[in-house]
């Protein structure tokens, strides 16, 4: 879909990955102000390597969504070693993979589950649902009441990750960017 994207968004910089080149990845990461990874990435071995190496080499804030979260579920220990702000934007199924529990368990006690997760891992977590919750280890939860269930469709989370990334590029702290992005996306 590269040709279609370049016709619709000629200003966008689009890089495709047919193989892994660590030096190219480092070069691309070197000029980034914020990294947003996972949207449409897939779950291949190449995608897994891109997520892991991106987190290893990141020197700017990271927003991780979709397949990036699914791939990270098997490598959560990386979240303890990253020295940059990280925002995760899982929906309930992706969060169940991170927590190793059922969606129903999260539904029944989402605040406790989020508190446990953000206590273990120094991230800001945007748990997407009809009422999205933004959690971070040191601050009260933010419950977003903007939006509706019609937003629960393919691509909506990608837009949210982009809105949050846009706030981070403008210098907002991770939690503020997550809260602002969630609210504005809901509007």
mmCIF file of C-alpha atoms in Angstrom:
data_model
loop_
_atom_site.group_PDB
_atom_site.id
_atom_site.type_symbol
_atom_site.label_atom_id
_atom_site.label_comp_id
_atom_site.label_asym_id
_atom_site.label_seq_id
_atom_site.Cartn_x
_atom_site.Cartn_y
_atom_site.Cartn_z
ATOM 1 C CA UNK A 1 0.000 0.000 0.000
ATOM 2 C CA UNK A 2 3.044 2.282 -0.165
ATOM 3 C CA UNK A 3 2.078 3.758 -3.569
ATOM 4 C CA UNK A 4 -1.442 4.543 -2.362
ATOM 5 C CA UNK A 5 -0.152 6.173 0.820
ATOM 6 C CA UNK A 6 2.348 8.304 -1.071
ATOM 7 C CA UNK A 7 -0.372 9.505 -3.453
ATOM 8 C CA UNK A 8 -2.707 10.397 -0.601
ATOM 9 C CA UNK A 9 -0.010 11.813 1.694
ATOM 10 C CA UNK A 10 2.881 13.057 -0.445
ATOM 11 C CA UNK A 11 4.400 14.791 2.602
ATOM 12 C CA UNK A 12 4.680 11.518 4.549
ATOM 13 C CA UNK A 13 8.030 9.800 4.857
ATOM 14 C CA UNK A 14 7.426 6.110 4.255
ATOM 15 C CA UNK A 15 10.062 3.472 4.816
ATOM 16 C CA UNK A 16 9.480 -0.181 4.112
ATOM 17 C CA UNK A 17 11.339 -3.052 5.712
ATOM 18 C CA UNK A 18 12.055 -6.089 3.603
ATOM 19 C CA UNK A 19 14.894 -7.232 5.836
ATOM 20 C CA UNK A 20 16.526 -6.174 9.061
ATOM 21 C CA UNK A 21 19.384 -3.683 8.967
ATOM 22 C CA UNK A 22 20.383 -2.520 12.449
ATOM 23 C CA UNK A 23 22.480 0.394 11.213
ATOM 24 C CA UNK A 24 19.594 1.679 9.077
ATOM 25 C CA UNK A 25 17.264 1.354 12.070
ATOM 26 C CA UNK A 26 19.683 3.298 14.280
ATOM 27 C CA UNK A 27 19.945 6.008 11.613
ATOM 28 C CA UNK A 28 16.161 6.316 11.337
ATOM 29 C CA UNK A 29 15.762 6.384 15.115
ATOM 30 C CA UNK A 30 18.527 8.994 15.374
ATOM 31 C CA UNK A 31 16.496 11.719 13.698
ATOM 32 C CA UNK A 32 13.142 10.892 15.325
ATOM 33 C CA UNK A 33 11.592 13.199 17.928
ATOM 34 C CA UNK A 34 9.095 10.499 18.960
ATOM 35 C CA UNK A 35 8.716 6.861 17.955
ATOM 36 C CA UNK A 36 5.305 5.340 17.254
ATOM 37 C CA UNK A 37 5.520 1.635 16.503
ATOM 38 C CA UNK A 38 3.137 -1.268 16.104
ATOM 39 C CA UNK A 39 0.301 0.063 13.949
ATOM 40 C CA UNK A 40 -0.054 -2.360 11.029
ATOM 41 C CA UNK A 41 3.321 -3.924 11.833
ATOM 42 C CA UNK A 42 2.251 -7.577 11.908
ATOM 43 C CA UNK A 43 3.657 -10.314 14.108
ATOM 44 C CA UNK A 44 6.442 -11.731 11.968
ATOM 45 C CA UNK A 45 9.933 -12.471 13.234
ATOM 46 C CA UNK A 46 11.089 -9.293 11.449
ATOM 47 C CA UNK A 47 8.396 -7.242 13.188
ATOM 48 C CA UNK A 48 9.405 -8.705 16.561
ATOM 49 C CA UNK A 49 13.039 -7.821 15.952
ATOM 50 C CA UNK A 50 12.087 -4.264 14.934
ATOM 51 C CA UNK A 51 10.106 -3.721 18.141
ATOM 52 C CA UNK A 52 12.795 -5.185 20.397
ATOM 53 C CA UNK A 53 15.690 -3.336 18.751
ATOM 54 C CA UNK A 54 13.712 -0.097 18.578
ATOM 55 C CA UNK A 55 13.168 -0.211 22.329
ATOM 56 C CA UNK A 56 16.803 -1.132 22.881
ATOM 57 C CA UNK A 57 18.079 1.842 20.852
ATOM 58 C CA UNK A 58 15.359 4.416 21.577
ATOM 59 C CA UNK A 59 16.574 7.791 22.805
ATOM 60 C CA UNK A 60 13.201 9.549 22.454
ATOM 61 C CA UNK A 61 9.722 8.781 23.829
ATOM 62 C CA UNK A 62 7.926 5.738 22.390
ATOM 63 C CA UNK A 63 4.250 5.079 21.743
ATOM 64 C CA UNK A 64 3.579 1.380 21.276
ATOM 65 C CA UNK A 65 0.278 0.185 19.809
ATOM 66 C CA UNK A 66 -1.384 -2.865 18.281
ATOM 67 C CA UNK A 67 1.025 -5.578 17.127
ATOM 68 C CA UNK A 68 3.858 -3.787 18.909
ATOM 69 C CA UNK A 69 2.022 -4.544 22.159
ATOM 70 C CA UNK A 70 1.276 -8.122 21.117
ATOM 71 C CA UNK A 71 4.949 -8.705 20.349
ATOM 72 C CA UNK A 72 6.019 -6.988 23.555
ATOM 73 C CA UNK A 73 3.843 -9.319 25.651
ATOM 74 C CA UNK A 74 6.594 -11.965 25.413
ATOM 75 C CA UNK A 75 9.358 -9.449 26.188
ATOM 76 C CA UNK A 76 7.889 -7.270 28.950
ATOM 77 C CA UNK A 77 11.229 -7.207 30.761
ATOM 78 C CA UNK A 78 12.404 -4.699 28.121
ATOM 79 C CA UNK A 79 10.017 -2.164 29.632
ATOM 80 C CA UNK A 80 12.161 -2.139 32.775
ATOM 81 C CA UNK A 81 15.344 -1.323 30.862
ATOM 82 C CA UNK A 82 14.101 1.418 28.522
ATOM 83 C CA UNK A 83 15.387 4.842 29.562
ATOM 84 C CA UNK A 84 12.763 6.886 27.708
ATOM 85 C CA UNK A 85 9.070 7.500 28.379
ATOM 86 C CA UNK A 86 6.900 4.699 26.982
ATOM 87 C CA UNK A 87 3.167 4.858 26.338
ATOM 88 C CA UNK A 88 1.293 1.627 25.648
ATOM 89 C CA UNK A 89 -2.147 1.859 24.027
ATOM 90 C CA UNK A 90 -3.723 -1.599 24.384
ATOM 91 C CA UNK A 91 -7.344 -2.546 23.943
ATOM 92 C CA UNK A 92 -8.692 -5.166 26.345
ATOM 93 C CA UNK A 93 -7.477 -8.197 24.344
ATOM 94 C CA UNK A 94 -3.964 -6.755 23.972
ATOM 95 C CA UNK A 95 -3.913 -5.930 27.688
ATOM 96 C CA UNK A 96 -4.907 -9.499 28.527
ATOM 97 C CA UNK A 97 -1.815 -10.636 26.606
ATOM 98 C CA UNK A 98 0.397 -8.256 28.575
ATOM 99 C CA UNK A 99 -1.100 -9.356 31.895
ATOM 100 C CA UNK A 100 -1.431 -13.046 31.102
ATOM 101 C CA UNK A 101 -5.084 -13.115 32.166
ATOM 102 C CA UNK A 102 -8.497 -13.148 30.517
ATOM 103 C CA UNK A 103 -10.323 -10.084 29.242
ATOM 104 C CA UNK A 104 -13.082 -10.876 31.736
ATOM 105 C CA UNK A 105 -10.610 -10.635 34.631
ATOM 106 C CA UNK A 106 -9.601 -7.167 33.441
ATOM 107 C CA UNK A 107 -13.222 -6.077 33.007
ATOM 108 C CA UNK A 108 -14.008 -7.176 36.562
ATOM 109 C CA UNK A 109 -11.074 -5.328 38.160
ATOM 110 C CA UNK A 110 -9.433 -3.055 35.592
ATOM 111 C CA UNK A 111 -8.173 -0.442 38.069
ATOM 112 C CA UNK A 112 -6.362 -2.965 40.255
ATOM 113 C CA UNK A 113 -4.933 -4.741 37.192
ATOM 114 C CA UNK A 114 -3.700 -1.441 35.765
ATOM 115 C CA UNK A 115 -2.225 -0.406 39.117
ATOM 116 C CA UNK A 116 -0.322 -3.695 39.387
ATOM 117 C CA UNK A 117 0.965 -3.392 35.813
ATOM 118 C CA UNK A 118 2.114 0.215 36.096
ATOM 119 C CA UNK A 119 3.726 -0.534 39.467
ATOM 120 C CA UNK A 120 5.795 -3.287 37.839
ATOM 121 C CA UNK A 121 6.613 -1.424 34.624
ATOM 122 C CA UNK A 122 7.469 2.301 34.358
ATOM 123 C CA UNK A 123 5.040 3.070 31.529
ATOM 124 C CA UNK A 124 1.940 5.112 30.881
ATOM 125 C CA UNK A 125 -0.853 2.745 29.889
ATOM 126 C CA UNK A 126 -3.866 3.844 27.854
ATOM 127 C CA UNK A 127 -6.354 0.990 28.262
ATOM 128 C CA UNK A 128 -8.848 1.494 25.443
ATOM 129 C CA UNK A 129 -12.487 0.664 26.076
ATOM 130 C CA UNK A 130 -15.855 2.446 26.078
ATOM 131 C CA UNK A 131 -14.329 4.467 28.922
ATOM 132 C CA UNK A 132 -10.601 4.586 28.252
ATOM 133 C CA UNK A 133 -8.388 4.694 31.346
ATOM 134 C CA UNK A 134 -4.928 6.282 31.417
ATOM 135 C CA UNK A 135 -2.728 4.871 34.180
ATOM 136 C CA UNK A 136 0.753 5.728 35.387
ATOM 137 C CA UNK A 137 2.441 4.555 38.577
ATOM 138 C CA UNK A 138 2.586 7.846 40.500
ATOM 139 C CA UNK A 139 -0.622 9.679 39.558
ATOM 140 C CA UNK A 140 -4.362 9.096 39.852
ATOM 141 C CA UNK A 141 -6.104 7.379 36.959
ATOM 142 C CA UNK A 142 -7.625 9.486 34.204
ATOM 143 C CA UNK A 143 -10.947 8.123 32.954
ATOM 144 C CA UNK A 144 -11.922 9.547 29.580
ATOM 145 C CA UNK A 145 -15.641 10.078 29.062
ATOM 146 C CA UNK A 146 -15.381 11.529 25.537
ATOM 147 C CA UNK A 147 -16.097 9.241 22.605
ATOM 148 C CA UNK A 148 -18.361 6.267 22.180
ATOM 149 C CA UNK A 149 -18.332 2.579 21.271
ATOM 150 C CA UNK A 150 -18.541 3.367 17.553
ATOM 151 C CA UNK A 151 -14.833 4.226 17.825
ATOM 152 C CA UNK A 152 -14.053 0.551 18.485
ATOM 153 C CA UNK A 153 -13.167 -0.282 14.906
ATOM 154 C CA UNK A 154 -10.040 -1.038 12.937
ATOM 155 C CA UNK A 155 -7.797 1.979 12.550
ATOM 156 C CA UNK A 156 -9.252 4.042 15.382
ATOM 157 C CA UNK A 157 -6.481 2.964 17.766
ATOM 158 C CA UNK A 158 -3.881 3.831 15.134
ATOM 159 C CA UNK A 159 -5.288 7.362 15.015
ATOM 160 C CA UNK A 160 -5.159 7.569 18.816
ATOM 161 C CA UNK A 161 -1.505 6.483 18.812
ATOM 162 C CA UNK A 162 -0.801 9.204 16.242
ATOM 163 C CA UNK A 163 -2.619 11.893 18.235
ATOM 164 C CA UNK A 164 -0.694 10.955 21.390
ATOM 165 C CA UNK A 165 2.573 10.962 19.422
ATOM 166 C CA UNK A 166 1.699 14.417 18.086
ATOM 167 C CA UNK A 167 1.334 15.754 21.624
ATOM 168 C CA UNK A 168 4.663 14.220 22.617
ATOM 169 C CA UNK A 169 6.409 15.844 19.647
ATOM 170 C CA UNK A 170 5.144 19.164 20.997
ATOM 171 C CA UNK A 171 6.914 18.507 24.293
ATOM 172 C CA UNK A 172 4.131 17.139 26.482
ATOM 173 C CA UNK A 173 5.047 14.652 29.193
ATOM 174 C CA UNK A 174 3.892 11.080 28.560
ATOM 175 C CA UNK A 175 0.900 11.124 30.896
ATOM 176 C CA UNK A 176 -0.279 14.547 29.704
ATOM 177 C CA UNK A 177 0.079 13.496 26.055
ATOM 178 C CA UNK A 178 -1.871 10.296 26.743
ATOM 179 C CA UNK A 179 -4.681 12.130 28.527
ATOM 180 C CA UNK A 180 -4.921 14.960 25.990
ATOM 181 C CA UNK A 181 -4.677 12.566 23.061
ATOM 182 C CA UNK A 182 -7.361 10.274 24.475
ATOM 183 C CA UNK A 183 -9.727 13.156 25.171
ATOM 184 C CA UNK A 184 -9.268 14.908 21.830
ATOM 185 C CA UNK A 185 -9.504 11.618 19.925
ATOM 186 C CA UNK A 186 -12.759 10.918 21.758
ATOM 187 C CA UNK A 187 -14.177 14.285 20.736
#
